[in-house]
């Protein structure tokens, strides 16, 4: 079902006109209300009046995650704090979180976008949906929660962590839909399988996201659980989950262009890519009141098409993600930068700062192992001391990353030294 | 007296023990006694060798993490209750045994390597109780142990 046919099936001209009008207003708001944008535009001699429409978008400067960090916590907000009704945050590379805010209107638009995603996946008011993303500062839980409520579905705010309970409630409540990371869903499927309960659910649809996955993984989920699975994409800086999602034809993720203008650029030259060419995805959210980002660089690599989809939607589609233009990893839905590990080790100061991160998917759950070299001056020949060092490192990394980490002590000088760019990460997960 | 034990960090990877024995062999260093702790990810190999200083150096050159640790080698007479007697004395003095292992066993003595919280106190206690410890020469060269 198409939740908002007016907005999802406009002609290209209508889309351009709507985007242009909204972009003009948004640039004005950003220029007048956010010092950062005013300065940035003044530096290159640009005024809000120079932006007449989407065709002028390329004149505007980019915004990066670093800009959000530099203006921590509320520096990029365009409205007084009294108008902010909610704040979300994700962990940053250097300990400082990336903070995003929403006005009441921003939240309404978010709910609308998520409702569109769910409707596209065939979820409706008769459905009972378990939201098994983390609730809290992470946008996944609350984002899906309010979107599903807006749609009129019955929401079970499950959050993450207790698979057994999730399964019990899934069976007892006759849950028909679930929203969680794809790897977690495969894990749930395995637990069901082991208990001989795989055919004993009412589940028919899953909305999965917050981490990269493949078509093969989708098919695996669909076959194992005998359901349909859909891909949902988003990032907190731009809004949260619901910026884009796929329909039953699975030929790319539909971007809600009435709220977000997508661009694809070469990550090196920053020049626009041709339609269909792989590059870095850039978003300009044009209706956001609290945090009006201009040309936000997502670092996600993908391509775009403006062809009408078989489902009837005319809005642009982005292809499955091909990777990242930076070194960020997504582990169990949590964004992790290798530099966070380094910073945490240096801060702790009881190990060498040489480390190797090994990411793997074991029984469909992402596992992060961090190998750390033992330094001679911290080497004790008592196992108790070495164990307590291991635990201390694990605690420090857990605090820094928001993710449990398996720490492994290794001999000194066994981790490859930096000659140019050191190899800090081995990702054994298969995304192709 | 206090003697030097050679302790090596052993990552649980293939061939690492052979690397240690190979290095020591090449430099003509004899392993007199050893203990390998069993842990899942890594372990510590503790050894009494003929030349601990040199042993540490050559292992370090090989890229291994090795250090010297102070321990004592207590000559426990070969009859029931002797070790118990020593340990009781340690306990009464609030000394804490971190680890121990057998160095050698002969007709007269079972010699035990011990790592304790306060080695000096331990040494004087042992003396008070009338027991003996090995000198470094005795330990490294295996002499006078009968």
mmCIF file of C-alpha atoms in Angstrom, chain A residues 369 371 374-388 390 406-414, chain B residues 5 7-9 11-13 16 37 39 41-44 46 56 60 63-67 69 96 98-99 115:
data_model
loop_
_atom_site.group_PDB
_atom_site.id
_atom_site.type_symbol
_atom_site.label_atom_id
_atom_site.label_comp_id
_atom_site.label_asym_id
_atom_site.label_seq_id
_atom_site.Cartn_x
_atom_site.Cartn_y
_atom_site.Cartn_z
ATOM 1 C CA UNK A 369 37.444 -8.776 18.933
ATOM 2 C CA UNK A 371 43.692 -7.534 19.850
ATOM 3 C CA UNK A 374 50.983 -6.233 25.864
ATOM 4 C CA UNK A 375 53.687 -3.744 26.659
ATOM 5 C CA UNK A 376 56.779 -4.947 28.449
ATOM 6 C CA UNK A 377 56.359 -2.629 31.378
ATOM 7 C CA UNK A 378 52.788 -3.796 31.931
ATOM 8 C CA UNK A 379 53.575 -7.480 31.518
ATOM 9 C CA UNK A 380 53.060 -9.415 34.683
ATOM 10 C CA UNK A 381 53.795 -13.114 34.888
ATOM 11 C CA UNK A 382 50.703 -13.566 37.034
ATOM 12 C CA UNK A 383 47.650 -14.693 35.103
ATOM 13 C CA UNK A 384 45.452 -12.839 37.575
ATOM 14 C CA UNK A 385 47.081 -9.534 36.631
ATOM 15 C CA UNK A 386 46.855 -10.264 32.917
ATOM 16 C CA UNK A 387 43.199 -11.212 33.278
ATOM 17 C CA UNK A 388 42.435 -8.058 35.170
ATOM 18 C CA UNK A 390 42.089 -7.760 29.842
ATOM 19 C CA UNK A 406 36.191 -9.391 23.299
ATOM 20 C CA UNK A 407 39.728 -8.374 24.197
ATOM 21 C CA UNK A 408 42.673 -10.537 23.337
ATOM 22 C CA UNK A 409 46.201 -9.810 24.528
ATOM 23 C CA UNK A 410 48.889 -10.487 21.972
ATOM 24 C CA UNK A 411 52.660 -10.357 21.962
ATOM 25 C CA UNK A 412 54.378 -7.066 21.337
ATOM 26 C CA UNK A 413 55.195 -6.109 17.777
ATOM 27 C CA UNK A 414 52.929 -8.753 16.271
ATOM 28 C CA UNK B 5 62.759 -17.003 37.036
ATOM 29 C CA UNK B 7 58.677 -15.641 32.514
ATOM 30 C CA UNK B 8 57.448 -15.527 28.936
ATOM 31 C CA UNK B 9 54.104 -14.292 27.618
ATOM 32 C CA UNK B 11 50.022 -16.168 22.974
ATOM 33 C CA UNK B 12 47.877 -19.158 22.185
ATOM 34 C CA UNK B 13 49.152 -19.561 18.636
ATOM 35 C CA UNK B 16 55.123 -20.387 19.888
ATOM 36 C CA UNK B 37 49.748 -22.184 32.969
ATOM 37 C CA UNK B 39 44.406 -20.339 30.070
ATOM 38 C CA UNK B 41 43.664 -17.060 25.100
ATOM 39 C CA UNK B 42 47.179 -16.686 26.394
ATOM 40 C CA UNK B 43 49.448 -18.227 28.922
ATOM 41 C CA UNK B 44 52.656 -17.617 30.835
ATOM 42 C CA UNK B 46 57.693 -19.846 33.786
ATOM 43 C CA UNK B 56 65.632 -12.937 28.565
ATOM 44 C CA UNK B 60 63.504 -10.470 23.467
ATOM 45 C CA UNK B 63 60.373 -10.590 19.578
ATOM 46 C CA UNK B 64 58.973 -12.418 22.590
ATOM 47 C CA UNK B 65 57.757 -10.765 25.740
ATOM 48 C CA UNK B 66 59.983 -12.079 28.520
ATOM 49 C CA UNK B 67 60.849 -10.803 31.956
ATOM 50 C CA UNK B 69 60.692 -12.530 38.189
ATOM 51 C CA UNK B 96 50.316 -14.698 50.083
ATOM 52 C CA UNK B 98 50.911 -16.273 44.115
ATOM 53 C CA UNK B 99 51.969 -19.506 42.482
ATOM 54 C CA UNK B 115 56.348 -16.684 44.209
#
